[in-house]
Amino acid sequence: MYTVSIKELVTFHCKNRPLCLGCSRQLKRLDSFTRCSGCSRISEREAHCQDCLAWRQRYPQLKLKHQAVYAYNGFAREMVKQFKFSGDCELAAAFSEEIKELTRCRRRSSLVIPIPISRSSIETRGFNQTELLLESARIEYQRVLENAFQREKQSKKTRFERLESPQPFIVRDRMEGEIKGKNLIIVDDIYTTGRTVYHAAQLLSQYNPASISSVSLFR
């Protein structure tokens, strides 16, 4: 089997165009597997996984359905690392079709809301990776949320620390009226524990939207 290295990917492949064949073969599309109907996690059956059941017990008012395109395998981790932490923002263009695919059927009369990152991450990285994915796909979005309290990166925390992390988000000034009655689509680059998405959904649900769903590139 042909294996493409991350160096090769960054040097030769996948910039400003759809994914090349070598990279596509190493990314696992989730629609090729049986998945949890709540979060798109690869599962033996389509019923809700234990994580989703736990979230529903914790937030019974939320009936969140999350969809993602690719499994967050080793190759995907390397791509994300290159994209987010090495500043290779051109990789966002490689996933423009996938981002369009995730939001296409929901976008009419919907409000697309990217997950915000902390001020320190913006200062270090120079961009919000989720906003960049949306911009590369030419999808309009609104900066409804602000990450006002999260200082430590989620990637540095243990699973338990992530699950028990306090609400980091606030609704930006004068955005409350944009939420009421709208179909909201929360967008993030990666869904792991679900903590970030559920923080966002729980906060947004207080402003009476018509519905809330969420999507990510990786799960």
mmCIF file of N, CA and C in Angstrom, residues 132-212:
data_model
loop_
_atom_site.group_PDB
_atom_site.id
_atom_site.type_symbol
_atom_site.label_atom_id
_atom_site.label_comp_id
_atom_site.label_asym_id
_atom_site.label_seq_id
_atom_site.Cartn_x
_atom_site.Cartn_y
_atom_site.Cartn_z
ATOM 1 N N LEU A 132 -11.107 29.323 9.199
ATOM 2 C CA LEU A 132 -10.330 29.191 7.969
ATOM 3 C C LEU A 132 -10.893 28.088 7.076
ATOM 4 N N LEU A 133 -11.333 26.988 7.670
ATOM 5 C CA LEU A 133 -11.976 25.924 6.901
ATOM 6 C C LEU A 133 -13.237 26.432 6.213
ATOM 7 N N LEU A 134 -14.038 27.202 6.940
ATOM 8 C CA LEU A 134 -15.272 27.753 6.371
ATOM 9 C C LEU A 134 -14.973 28.762 5.272
ATOM 10 N N GLU A 135 -13.992 29.601 5.499
ATOM 11 C CA GLU A 135 -13.631 30.604 4.493
ATOM 12 C C GLU A 135 -13.097 29.946 3.220
ATOM 13 N N SER A 136 -12.320 28.889 3.371
ATOM 14 C CA SER A 136 -11.790 28.181 2.208
ATOM 15 C C SER A 136 -12.908 27.536 1.399
ATOM 16 N N ALA A 137 -13.987 27.150 2.083
ATOM 17 C CA ALA A 137 -15.147 26.566 1.412
ATOM 18 C C ALA A 137 -16.163 27.627 0.983
ATOM 19 N N ARG A 138 -15.857 28.894 1.253
ATOM 20 C CA ARG A 138 -16.721 30.025 0.906
ATOM 21 C C ARG A 138 -18.109 29.894 1.530
ATOM 22 N N ILE A 139 -18.100 29.546 2.800
ATOM 23 C CA ILE A 139 -19.340 29.425 3.565
ATOM 24 C C ILE A 139 -19.428 30.588 4.541
ATOM 25 N N GLU A 140 -20.521 31.312 4.479
ATOM 26 C CA GLU A 140 -20.715 32.445 5.376
ATOM 27 C C GLU A 140 -20.961 31.957 6.801
ATOM 28 N N TYR A 141 -20.430 32.686 7.756
ATOM 29 C CA TYR A 141 -20.614 32.338 9.156
ATOM 30 C C TYR A 141 -20.694 33.607 9.986
ATOM 31 N N GLN A 142 -21.128 33.439 11.223
ATOM 32 C CA GLN A 142 -21.200 34.546 12.168
ATOM 33 C C GLN A 142 -20.383 34.211 13.411
ATOM 34 N N ARG A 143 -19.618 35.183 13.873
ATOM 35 C CA ARG A 143 -18.886 35.010 15.131
ATOM 36 C C ARG A 143 -19.827 35.303 16.289
ATOM 37 N N VAL A 144 -20.645 34.334 16.599
ATOM 38 C CA VAL A 144 -21.641 34.483 17.656
ATOM 39 C C VAL A 144 -21.011 34.283 19.029
ATOM 40 N N LEU A 145 -20.080 33.347 19.117
ATOM 41 C CA LEU A 145 -19.474 32.992 20.399
ATOM 42 C C LEU A 145 -18.081 33.584 20.554
ATOM 43 N N GLU A 146 -17.717 33.781 21.797
ATOM 44 C CA GLU A 146 -16.361 34.219 22.125
ATOM 45 C C GLU A 146 -15.811 33.306 23.206
ATOM 46 N N ASN A 147 -14.563 32.899 23.054
ATOM 47 C CA ASN A 147 -13.901 32.080 24.063
ATOM 48 C C ASN A 147 -13.237 33.022 25.062
ATOM 49 N N ALA A 148 -13.927 33.267 26.150
ATOM 50 C CA ALA A 148 -13.499 34.317 27.077
ATOM 51 C C ALA A 148 -12.705 33.804 28.268
ATOM 52 N N PHE A 149 -12.790 32.501 28.551
ATOM 53 C CA PHE A 149 -12.242 32.015 29.817
ATOM 54 C C PHE A 149 -11.237 30.882 29.683
ATOM 55 N N GLN A 150 -11.191 30.227 28.537
ATOM 56 C CA GLN A 150 -10.319 29.063 28.395
ATOM 57 C C GLN A 150 -8.884 29.494 28.127
ATOM 58 N N ARG A 151 -8.001 29.139 29.021
ATOM 59 C CA ARG A 151 -6.595 29.526 28.871
ATOM 60 C C ARG A 151 -5.719 28.351 28.438
ATOM 61 N N GLU A 152 -5.992 27.185 28.997
ATOM 62 C CA GLU A 152 -5.199 26.005 28.631
ATOM 63 C C GLU A 152 -5.813 25.326 27.419
ATOM 64 N N LYS A 153 -4.986 24.909 26.478
ATOM 65 C CA LYS A 153 -5.468 24.242 25.276
ATOM 66 C C LYS A 153 -6.126 22.915 25.631
ATOM 67 N N GLN A 154 -7.249 22.606 24.929
ATOM 68 C CA GLN A 154 -7.936 21.344 25.149
ATOM 69 C C GLN A 154 -7.024 20.165 24.845
ATOM 70 N N SER A 155 -6.155 20.318 23.844
ATOM 71 C CA SER A 155 -5.267 19.221 23.447
ATOM 72 C C SER A 155 -4.270 18.856 24.536
ATOM 73 N N LYS A 156 -4.066 19.747 25.502
ATOM 74 C CA LYS A 156 -3.123 19.493 26.590
ATOM 75 C C LYS A 156 -3.791 18.822 27.792
ATOM 76 N N LYS A 157 -5.114 18.715 27.767
ATOM 77 C CA LYS A 157 -5.845 18.187 28.913
ATOM 78 C C LYS A 157 -6.101 16.692 28.771
ATOM 79 N N THR A 158 -6.287 16.022 29.920
ATOM 80 C CA THR A 158 -6.711 14.630 29.910
ATOM 81 C C THR A 158 -8.196 14.579 29.556
ATOM 82 N N ARG A 159 -8.679 13.386 29.250
ATOM 83 C CA ARG A 159 -10.097 13.230 28.932
ATOM 84 C C ARG A 159 -10.971 13.704 30.093
ATOM 85 N N PHE A 160 -10.614 13.320 31.311
ATOM 86 C CA PHE A 160 -11.392 13.734 32.475
ATOM 87 C C PHE A 160 -11.396 15.249 32.614
ATOM 88 N N GLU A 161 -10.239 15.866 32.428
ATOM 89 C CA GLU A 161 -10.146 17.323 32.546
ATOM 90 C C GLU A 161 -11.003 18.014 31.492
ATOM 91 N N ARG A 162 -11.053 17.458 30.301
ATOM 92 C CA ARG A 162 -11.897 18.042 29.255
ATOM 93 C C ARG A 162 -13.370 17.949 29.629
ATOM 94 N N LEU A 163 -13.771 16.759 30.074
ATOM 95 C CA LEU A 163 -15.182 16.547 30.389
ATOM 96 C C LEU A 163 -15.652 17.428 31.536
ATOM 97 N N GLU A 164 -14.755 17.734 32.463
ATOM 98 C CA GLU A 164 -15.123 18.529 33.634
ATOM 99 C C GLU A 164 -14.770 20.006 33.491
ATOM 100 N N SER A 165 -14.342 20.415 32.328
ATOM 101 C CA SER A 165 -13.960 21.819 32.141
ATOM 102 C C SER A 165 -15.181 22.730 32.222
ATOM 103 N N PRO A 166 -15.042 23.910 32.812
ATOM 104 C CA PRO A 166 -16.168 24.845 32.929
ATOM 105 C C PRO A 166 -16.494 25.500 31.592
ATOM 106 N N GLN A 167 -17.645 26.107 31.537
ATOM 107 C CA GLN A 167 -18.105 26.790 30.321
ATOM 108 C C GLN A 167 -17.114 27.898 29.931
ATOM 109 N N PRO A 168 -16.491 27.796 28.755
ATOM 110 C CA PRO A 168 -15.521 28.817 28.354
ATOM 111 C C PRO A 168 -16.108 29.914 27.478
ATOM 112 N N PHE A 169 -17.346 29.711 26.996
ATOM 113 C CA PHE A 169 -17.883 30.602 25.972
ATOM 114 C C PHE A 169 -18.873 31.615 26.532
ATOM 115 N N ILE A 170 -18.957 32.737 25.848
ATOM 116 C CA ILE A 170 -20.023 33.713 26.054
ATOM 117 C C ILE A 170 -20.561 34.092 24.679
ATOM 118 N N VAL A 171 -21.788 34.607 24.664
ATOM 119 C CA VAL A 171 -22.356 35.126 23.423
ATOM 120 C C VAL A 171 -21.886 36.563 23.254
ATOM 121 N N ARG A 172 -21.384 36.876 22.094
ATOM 122 C CA ARG A 172 -20.847 38.210 21.841
ATOM 123 C C ARG A 172 -21.940 39.272 21.923
ATOM 124 N N ASP A 173 -21.526 40.491 22.210
ATOM 125 C CA ASP A 173 -22.464 41.603 22.336
ATOM 126 C C ASP A 173 -23.319 41.743 21.081
ATOM 127 N N ARG A 174 -24.609 41.973 21.303
ATOM 128 C CA ARG A 174 -25.585 42.238 20.239
ATOM 129 C C ARG A 174 -25.812 41.053 19.302
ATOM 130 N N MET A 175 -25.414 39.856 19.710
ATOM 131 C CA MET A 175 -25.654 38.682 18.877
ATOM 132 C C MET A 175 -26.842 37.851 19.346
ATOM 133 N N GLU A 176 -27.395 38.180 20.518
ATOM 134 C CA GLU A 176 -28.510 37.388 21.044
ATOM 135 C C GLU A 176 -29.681 37.334 20.066
ATOM 136 N N GLY A 177 -29.977 38.478 19.444
ATOM 137 C CA GLY A 177 -31.097 38.540 18.513
ATOM 138 C C GLY A 177 -30.886 37.746 17.245
ATOM 139 N N GLU A 178 -29.630 37.449 16.913
ATOM 140 C CA GLU A 178 -29.324 36.658 15.722
ATOM 141 C C GLU A 178 -29.642 35.178 15.920
ATOM 142 N N ILE A 179 -29.742 34.757 17.172
ATOM 143 C CA ILE A 179 -29.902 33.337 17.484
ATOM 144 C C ILE A 179 -31.363 32.908 17.504
ATOM 145 N N LYS A 180 -32.230 33.743 18.061
ATOM 146 C CA LYS A 180 -33.623 33.367 18.280
ATOM 147 C C LYS A 180 -34.304 32.952 16.983
ATOM 148 N N GLY A 181 -34.913 31.776 17.011
ATOM 149 C CA GLY A 181 -35.683 31.290 15.876
ATOM 150 C C GLY A 181 -34.870 30.747 14.716
ATOM 151 N N LYS A 182 -33.557 30.724 14.850
ATOM 152 C CA LYS A 182 -32.693 30.271 13.752
ATOM 153 C C LYS A 182 -32.313 28.796 13.923
ATOM 154 N N ASN A 183 -32.024 28.165 12.794
ATOM 155 C CA ASN A 183 -31.441 26.823 12.802
ATOM 156 C C ASN A 183 -29.926 26.993 12.888
ATOM 157 N N LEU A 184 -29.353 26.586 13.992
ATOM 158 C CA LEU A 184 -27.933 26.822 14.244
ATOM 159 C C LEU A 184 -27.098 25.599 13.867
ATOM 160 N N ILE A 185 -25.984 25.847 13.196
ATOM 161 C CA ILE A 185 -25.023 24.793 12.872
ATOM 162 C C ILE A 185 -23.700 25.147 13.543
ATOM 163 N N ILE A 186 -23.334 24.404 14.567
ATOM 164 C CA ILE A 186 -22.052 24.599 15.237
ATOM 165 C C ILE A 186 -20.987 23.839 14.449
ATOM 166 N N VAL A 187 -19.886 24.515 14.146
ATOM 167 C CA VAL A 187 -18.827 23.891 13.347
ATOM 168 C C VAL A 187 -17.516 23.893 14.128
ATOM 169 N N ASP A 188 -16.857 22.731 14.151
ATOM 170 C CA ASP A 188 -15.532 22.618 14.761
ATOM 171 C C ASP A 188 -14.662 21.766 13.847
ATOM 172 N N ASP A 189 -13.362 21.803 14.059
ATOM 173 C CA ASP A 189 -12.483 20.983 13.219
ATOM 174 C C ASP A 189 -12.479 19.529 13.673
ATOM 175 N N ILE A 190 -12.526 19.305 14.992
ATOM 176 C CA ILE A 190 -12.446 17.951 15.549
ATOM 177 C C ILE A 190 -13.482 17.786 16.654
ATOM 178 N N TYR A 191 -14.111 16.615 16.706
ATOM 179 C CA TYR A 191 -14.983 16.237 17.811
ATOM 180 C C TYR A 191 -14.318 15.049 18.497
ATOM 181 N N THR A 192 -13.961 15.206 19.769
ATOM 182 C CA THR A 192 -13.353 14.091 20.503
ATOM 183 C C THR A 192 -14.294 13.656 21.630
ATOM 184 N N THR A 193 -14.249 14.333 22.755
ATOM 185 C CA THR A 193 -15.148 13.976 23.861
ATOM 186 C C THR A 193 -16.549 14.546 23.676
ATOM 187 N N GLY A 194 -16.672 15.598 22.889
ATOM 188 C CA GLY A 194 -17.953 16.282 22.738
ATOM 189 C C GLY A 194 -18.122 17.458 23.676
ATOM 190 N N ARG A 195 -17.178 17.634 24.602
ATOM 191 C CA ARG A 195 -17.308 18.677 25.612
ATOM 192 C C ARG A 195 -17.427 20.067 24.991
ATOM 193 N N THR A 196 -16.592 20.379 24.019
ATOM 194 C CA THR A 196 -16.609 21.717 23.421
ATOM 195 C C THR A 196 -17.934 21.999 22.734
ATOM 196 N N VAL A 197 -18.398 21.058 21.929
ATOM 197 C CA VAL A 197 -19.650 21.243 21.196
ATOM 198 C C VAL A 197 -20.827 21.374 22.155
ATOM 199 N N TYR A 198 -20.847 20.562 23.204
ATOM 200 C CA TYR A 198 -21.964 20.644 24.152
ATOM 201 C C TYR A 198 -21.915 21.917 24.990
ATOM 202 N N HIS A 199 -20.737 22.417 25.288
ATOM 203 C CA HIS A 199 -20.658 23.732 25.929
ATOM 204 C C HIS A 199 -21.331 24.775 25.042
ATOM 205 N N ALA A 200 -20.986 24.766 23.763
ATOM 206 C CA ALA A 200 -21.550 25.747 22.833
ATOM 207 C C ALA A 200 -23.057 25.571 22.690
ATOM 208 N N ALA A 201 -23.505 24.334 22.521
ATOM 209 C CA ALA A 201 -24.930 24.071 22.328
ATOM 210 C C ALA A 201 -25.746 24.446 23.558
ATOM 211 N N GLN A 202 -25.222 24.134 24.742
ATOM 212 C CA GLN A 202 -25.941 24.460 25.975
ATOM 213 C C GLN A 202 -26.125 25.964 26.122
ATOM 214 N N LEU A 203 -25.092 26.715 25.813
ATOM 215 C CA LEU A 203 -25.181 28.172 25.904
ATOM 216 C C LEU A 203 -26.152 28.728 24.868
ATOM 217 N N LEU A 204 -26.036 28.282 23.641
ATOM 218 C CA LEU A 204 -26.887 28.793 22.563
ATOM 219 C C LEU A 204 -28.353 28.437 22.775
ATOM 220 N N SER A 205 -28.619 27.298 23.412
ATOM 221 C CA SER A 205 -30.007 26.866 23.624
ATOM 222 C C SER A 205 -30.779 27.825 24.519
ATOM 223 N N GLN A 206 -30.082 28.634 25.296
ATOM 224 C CA GLN A 206 -30.742 29.581 26.191
ATOM 225 C C GLN A 206 -31.379 30.752 25.443
ATOM 226 N N TYR A 207 -31.060 30.893 24.152
ATOM 227 C CA TYR A 207 -31.549 32.031 23.369
ATOM 228 C C TYR A 207 -32.608 31.624 22.355
ATOM 229 N N ASN A 208 -33.264 30.488 22.606
ATOM 230 C CA ASN A 208 -34.441 30.038 21.850
ATOM 231 C C ASN A 208 -34.223 29.895 20.341
ATOM 232 N N PRO A 209 -33.214 29.152 19.921
ATOM 233 C CA PRO A 209 -33.086 28.866 18.493
ATOM 234 C C PRO A 209 -34.139 27.849 18.058
ATOM 235 N N ALA A 210 -34.388 27.757 16.761
ATOM 236 C CA ALA A 210 -35.326 26.755 16.257
ATOM 237 C C ALA A 210 -34.739 25.356 16.393
ATOM 238 N N SER A 211 -33.444 25.222 16.136
ATOM 239 C CA SER A 211 -32.771 23.929 16.253
ATOM 240 C C SER A 211 -31.270 24.152 16.382
ATOM 241 N N ILE A 212 -30.583 23.120 16.873
ATOM 242 C CA ILE A 212 -29.121 23.153 16.969
ATOM 243 C C ILE A 212 -28.576 21.819 16.466
#
